């Protein structure tokens, strides 16, 4: 489980609720079913309108990906490719068929399979880049769904507040009840803005960040496999792929090689 996602969510809730209590509020005042129905039901409905059912079916899988991300260290991927390149130079490309079953990364395994099968280098690169593009599109769709919900939620909150105020202004016979009724009306705005900025938009940002990291890993694989197929020196391949790493990871990789 991604502790940053869960911890950040509860930290935001705790901070908001804590600040409210410090000002003398009561938690019971924050629970208004009617406002929740308007905001969350309206947000869900508006989001559903913007996407197809096939696209919406992917939401549970997207939640799982966000909650349980597949961690993969780019330096490990580089070392695997360098090792494969070294074996290919010594034993030949066909020898790498023995290594296919050891690879956990489906993209790397598929790329290496194309090389072992003797596929033309240009075609190998085209196939891999096409899959990379398809991955980017899938990830973009996942983030777009939550971004859409984050855009609709505050508007639904405002709509709920206006509806509440219409009800309040239509029943002004008892002035003493106006204050509590107006407070209830504004709860919809709180739900809308709160859900957008604590849940929907952060989830979209999370998915974008995860997508960026996975795309970099796939770019490393594409660059590495094409260099391997071209017969480049493994040390040069390592230096070339290290350019994709952040400076601190580059330094860690360099230190580890020196220790070896």
Short mmCIF file of C-alpha atoms in Angstrom, two decimals:
data_model
loop_
_atom_site.label_atom_id
_atom_site.label_comp_id
_atom_site.label_asym_id
_atom_site.label_seq_id
_atom_site.Cartn_x
_atom_site.Cartn_y
_atom_site.Cartn_z
CA UNK A 1 0.00 0.00 0.00
CA UNK A 2 1.18 3.51 -0.80
CA UNK A 3 1.60 5.07 2.65
CA UNK A 4 2.14 8.55 1.19
CA UNK A 5 -1.32 8.49 -0.41
CA UNK A 6 -3.14 7.17 2.65
CA UNK A 7 -1.11 9.25 5.11
CA UNK A 8 -1.54 12.44 3.11
CA UNK A 9 -5.30 11.93 2.84
CA UNK A 10 -5.76 11.42 6.58
CA UNK A 11 -3.36 14.26 7.39
CA UNK A 12 -5.48 16.62 5.30
CA UNK A 13 -8.70 15.42 6.98
CA UNK A 14 -7.14 15.64 10.43
CA UNK A 15 -5.85 19.17 9.80
CA UNK A 16 -9.21 20.44 8.55
CA UNK A 17 -11.20 18.76 11.31
CA UNK A 18 -8.65 19.79 13.95
CA UNK A 19 -8.76 23.42 12.90
CA UNK A 20 -12.56 23.34 12.96
CA UNK A 21 -12.59 21.91 16.49
CA UNK A 22 -10.01 24.45 17.69
CA UNK A 23 -12.40 27.20 16.64
CA UNK A 24 -15.09 25.70 18.86
CA UNK A 25 -16.94 23.70 16.23
CA UNK A 26 -18.48 20.25 16.63
CA UNK A 27 -17.80 17.36 14.26
CA UNK A 28 -21.48 16.46 14.14
CA UNK A 29 -22.10 19.80 12.41
CA UNK A 30 -19.99 18.66 9.45
CA UNK A 31 -22.19 15.67 8.60
CA UNK A 32 -25.12 16.67 6.41
CA UNK A 33 -26.49 13.77 4.28
CA UNK A 34 -28.49 16.04 1.98
CA UNK A 35 -25.42 18.13 1.08
CA UNK A 36 -23.34 14.99 0.61
CA UNK A 37 -25.96 13.52 -1.74
CA UNK A 38 -26.06 16.66 -3.87
CA UNK A 39 -22.28 17.01 -4.12
CA UNK A 40 -21.12 13.42 -4.45
CA UNK A 41 -24.12 12.23 -6.43
CA UNK A 42 -23.94 15.23 -8.74
CA UNK A 43 -20.17 14.87 -9.20
CA UNK A 44 -20.51 11.18 -10.01
CA UNK A 45 -23.32 11.82 -12.49
CA UNK A 46 -21.51 14.65 -14.26
CA UNK A 47 -18.31 12.58 -14.49
CA UNK A 48 -20.20 9.60 -15.92
CA UNK A 49 -21.68 11.81 -18.66
CA UNK A 50 -18.20 12.74 -19.91
CA UNK A 51 -16.88 9.21 -20.40
CA UNK A 52 -17.98 5.92 -21.92
CA UNK A 53 -18.96 2.94 -19.79
CA UNK A 54 -15.92 1.06 -21.05
CA UNK A 55 -13.68 3.84 -19.78
CA UNK A 56 -15.50 4.06 -16.45
CA UNK A 57 -15.07 0.32 -15.85
CA UNK A 58 -11.34 0.96 -15.44
CA UNK A 59 -11.87 3.09 -12.29
CA UNK A 60 -11.51 0.19 -9.78
CA UNK A 61 -8.26 -0.88 -11.48
CA UNK A 62 -7.02 2.72 -11.40
CA UNK A 63 -7.74 2.91 -7.66
CA UNK A 64 -5.78 -0.31 -7.12
CA UNK A 65 -2.84 1.06 -9.09
CA UNK A 66 -2.85 4.26 -7.01
CA UNK A 67 -3.16 2.38 -3.71
CA UNK A 68 -0.74 -0.42 -4.53
CA UNK A 69 1.80 0.99 -7.01
CA UNK A 70 4.25 -1.39 -8.64
CA UNK A 71 7.63 -0.17 -7.47
CA UNK A 72 10.49 -0.58 -9.94
CA UNK A 73 13.92 0.96 -9.52
CA UNK A 74 15.26 2.45 -12.78
CA UNK A 75 18.84 1.68 -11.74
CA UNK A 76 17.90 -2.00 -11.43
CA UNK A 77 16.42 -1.95 -14.93
CA UNK A 78 19.61 -0.39 -16.29
CA UNK A 79 21.77 -3.05 -14.63
CA UNK A 80 19.58 -5.82 -16.07
CA UNK A 81 19.92 -4.37 -19.57
CA UNK A 82 23.70 -3.93 -19.18
CA UNK A 83 24.02 -7.54 -18.03
CA UNK A 84 21.97 -8.74 -20.99
CA UNK A 85 24.09 -6.65 -23.35
CA UNK A 86 27.26 -8.19 -21.92
CA UNK A 87 25.88 -11.72 -22.38
CA UNK A 88 24.76 -10.90 -25.92
CA UNK A 89 28.28 -9.73 -26.85
CA UNK A 90 29.84 -12.89 -25.42
CA UNK A 91 27.24 -15.54 -26.34
CA UNK A 92 25.15 -13.97 -29.11
CA UNK A 93 21.61 -12.60 -29.21
CA UNK A 94 19.98 -16.04 -29.37
CA UNK A 95 21.49 -16.89 -25.98
CA UNK A 96 19.25 -14.24 -24.40
CA UNK A 97 16.24 -16.48 -25.00
CA UNK A 98 17.37 -18.33 -21.86
CA UNK A 99 16.90 -15.13 -19.87
CA UNK A 100 13.33 -14.31 -20.94
CA UNK A 101 11.74 -16.30 -18.13
CA UNK A 102 13.80 -14.41 -15.52
CA UNK A 103 12.44 -10.99 -16.49
CA UNK A 104 9.55 -9.68 -14.38
CA UNK A 105 8.95 -6.58 -16.50
CA UNK A 106 6.50 -7.51 -19.32
CA UNK A 107 7.64 -4.60 -21.48
CA UNK A 108 11.32 -5.56 -21.20
CA UNK A 109 10.51 -9.23 -21.78
CA UNK A 110 8.46 -8.46 -24.89
CA UNK A 111 11.16 -6.14 -26.26
CA UNK A 112 13.87 -8.74 -25.74
CA UNK A 113 11.69 -11.41 -27.33
CA UNK A 114 11.44 -9.29 -30.49
CA UNK A 115 15.23 -9.01 -30.58
CA UNK A 116 15.75 -12.74 -30.04
CA UNK A 117 13.25 -13.48 -32.81
CA UNK A 118 15.44 -11.52 -35.22
CA UNK A 119 12.99 -8.68 -35.81
CA UNK A 120 14.34 -5.76 -37.82
CA UNK A 121 15.77 -3.09 -35.45
CA UNK A 122 13.63 -0.31 -36.86
CA UNK A 123 10.51 -2.45 -36.51
CA UNK A 124 11.46 -3.34 -32.93
CA UNK A 125 11.74 0.34 -32.05
CA UNK A 126 8.45 1.17 -33.80
CA UNK A 127 6.58 -1.59 -31.95
CA UNK A 128 8.00 -0.54 -28.59
CA UNK A 129 7.29 3.14 -29.17
CA UNK A 130 3.71 2.32 -30.21
CA UNK A 131 3.20 0.45 -26.95
CA UNK A 132 4.74 3.36 -25.06
CA UNK A 133 2.26 5.73 -26.73
CA UNK A 134 -0.66 3.42 -25.86
CA UNK A 135 0.50 3.32 -22.24
CA UNK A 136 0.63 7.12 -22.09
CA UNK A 137 -2.92 7.33 -23.45
CA UNK A 138 -4.24 4.84 -20.87
CA UNK A 139 -2.57 6.71 -18.04
CA UNK A 140 -3.84 10.05 -19.34
CA UNK A 141 -7.40 8.71 -19.33
CA UNK A 142 -7.11 7.54 -15.72
CA UNK A 143 -5.90 10.93 -14.51
CA UNK A 144 -8.46 12.72 -16.69
CA UNK A 145 -11.38 10.98 -14.97
CA UNK A 146 -10.30 12.20 -11.53
CA UNK A 147 -9.45 15.66 -12.87
CA UNK A 148 -12.97 15.89 -14.27
CA UNK A 149 -14.45 14.90 -10.89
CA UNK A 150 -12.21 17.51 -9.24
CA UNK A 151 -13.57 20.15 -11.59
CA UNK A 152 -17.23 19.25 -11.13
CA UNK A 153 -17.20 18.85 -7.33
CA UNK A 154 -16.78 22.55 -6.37
CA UNK A 155 -19.47 23.52 -8.87
CA UNK A 156 -21.83 20.94 -7.42
CA UNK A 157 -21.06 22.40 -3.99
CA UNK A 158 -22.06 25.86 -5.15
CA UNK A 159 -25.23 24.47 -6.71
CA UNK A 160 -26.06 22.75 -3.43
CA UNK A 161 -25.47 25.97 -1.51
CA UNK A 162 -27.70 27.97 -3.86
CA UNK A 163 -30.43 25.33 -3.55
CA UNK A 164 -30.13 25.55 0.23
CA UNK A 165 -30.32 29.33 0.20
CA UNK A 166 -33.39 29.23 -2.04
CA UNK A 167 -35.03 26.98 0.54
CA UNK A 168 -33.96 29.30 3.38
CA UNK A 169 -35.22 32.47 1.68
CA UNK A 170 -38.51 30.77 0.94
CA UNK A 171 -39.08 30.09 4.62
CA UNK A 172 -38.26 33.35 6.45
CA UNK A 173 -41.21 33.27 8.80
CA UNK A 174 -38.91 32.20 11.66
CA UNK A 175 -35.85 34.51 11.71
CA UNK A 176 -34.22 32.53 14.53
CA UNK A 177 -33.79 29.52 12.22
CA UNK A 178 -32.05 31.44 9.45
CA UNK A 179 -28.53 31.11 10.90
CA UNK A 180 -28.51 27.32 11.26
CA UNK A 181 -30.26 26.86 7.90
CA UNK A 182 -27.69 29.02 6.09
CA UNK A 183 -24.88 27.09 7.79
CA UNK A 184 -26.37 23.84 6.49
CA UNK A 185 -26.62 25.33 2.99
CA UNK A 186 -22.92 26.21 2.95
CA UNK A 187 -21.97 22.65 3.89
CA UNK A 188 -22.45 21.71 0.24
CA UNK A 189 -19.73 24.16 -0.78
CA UNK A 190 -17.47 22.69 1.89
CA UNK A 191 -18.06 19.16 0.60
CA UNK A 192 -17.49 20.19 -3.00
CA UNK A 193 -14.28 22.16 -2.49
CA UNK A 194 -13.00 19.73 0.14
CA UNK A 195 -13.52 16.57 -1.92
CA UNK A 196 -11.95 18.18 -4.98
CA UNK A 197 -8.80 19.28 -3.17
CA UNK A 198 -8.38 16.35 -0.78
CA UNK A 199 -9.48 13.43 -2.96
CA UNK A 200 -10.06 13.91 -6.69
CA UNK A 201 -7.30 16.31 -7.74
CA UNK A 202 -4.60 14.72 -5.54
CA UNK A 203 -5.47 11.31 -7.02
CA UNK A 204 -5.12 12.74 -10.53
CA UNK A 205 -1.73 14.24 -9.59
CA UNK A 206 -0.66 10.90 -8.11
CA UNK A 207 -1.56 9.04 -11.28
CA UNK A 208 0.27 11.59 -13.44
CA UNK A 209 3.40 11.24 -11.32
CA UNK A 210 3.25 7.44 -11.48
CA UNK A 211 2.70 7.60 -15.23
CA UNK A 212 5.73 9.84 -15.70
CA UNK A 213 7.95 7.39 -13.82
CA UNK A 214 6.68 4.41 -15.80
CA UNK A 215 7.15 6.21 -19.10
CA UNK A 216 10.77 6.97 -18.16
CA UNK A 217 11.31 3.28 -17.36
CA UNK A 218 9.90 2.29 -20.73
CA UNK A 219 12.10 4.85 -22.48
CA UNK A 220 15.10 3.34 -20.70
CA UNK A 221 14.06 -0.10 -21.97
CA UNK A 222 13.61 1.14 -25.55
CA UNK A 223 16.96 2.90 -25.58
CA UNK A 224 18.70 -0.03 -23.90
CA UNK A 225 17.25 -2.79 -26.07
CA UNK A 226 17.93 -0.93 -29.32
CA UNK A 227 21.52 -0.33 -28.19
CA UNK A 228 21.84 -4.00 -27.19
CA UNK A 229 20.55 -5.11 -30.58
CA UNK A 230 23.03 -2.79 -32.28
CA UNK A 231 25.87 -4.49 -30.37
CA UNK A 232 27.03 -1.44 -28.44
CA UNK A 233 29.52 -1.78 -25.60
CA UNK A 234 27.72 -2.56 -22.28
CA UNK A 235 29.63 0.19 -20.45
CA UNK A 236 28.55 2.74 -23.05
CA UNK A 237 24.98 1.50 -22.76
CA UNK A 238 25.10 2.06 -19.01
CA UNK A 239 26.39 5.61 -19.44
CA UNK A 240 23.77 6.31 -22.09
CA UNK A 241 20.90 5.02 -19.95
CA UNK A 242 22.13 6.77 -16.82
CA UNK A 243 21.21 10.05 -18.51
CA UNK A 244 17.55 9.19 -17.77
CA UNK A 245 18.22 9.12 -14.03
CA UNK A 246 17.99 11.99 -11.58
CA UNK A 247 21.38 13.36 -10.47
CA UNK A 248 21.22 11.66 -7.07
CA UNK A 249 20.47 8.27 -8.64
CA UNK A 250 23.27 8.80 -11.15
CA UNK A 251 25.66 9.38 -8.28
CA UNK A 252 24.40 6.30 -6.41
CA UNK A 253 24.85 4.18 -9.51
CA UNK A 254 28.35 5.55 -10.06
CA UNK A 255 29.31 4.89 -6.43
CA UNK A 256 28.00 1.32 -6.61
CA UNK A 257 30.06 0.63 -9.76
CA UNK A 258 33.19 2.03 -8.15
CA UNK A 259 32.69 -0.18 -5.09
CA UNK A 260 32.37 -3.22 -7.33
#
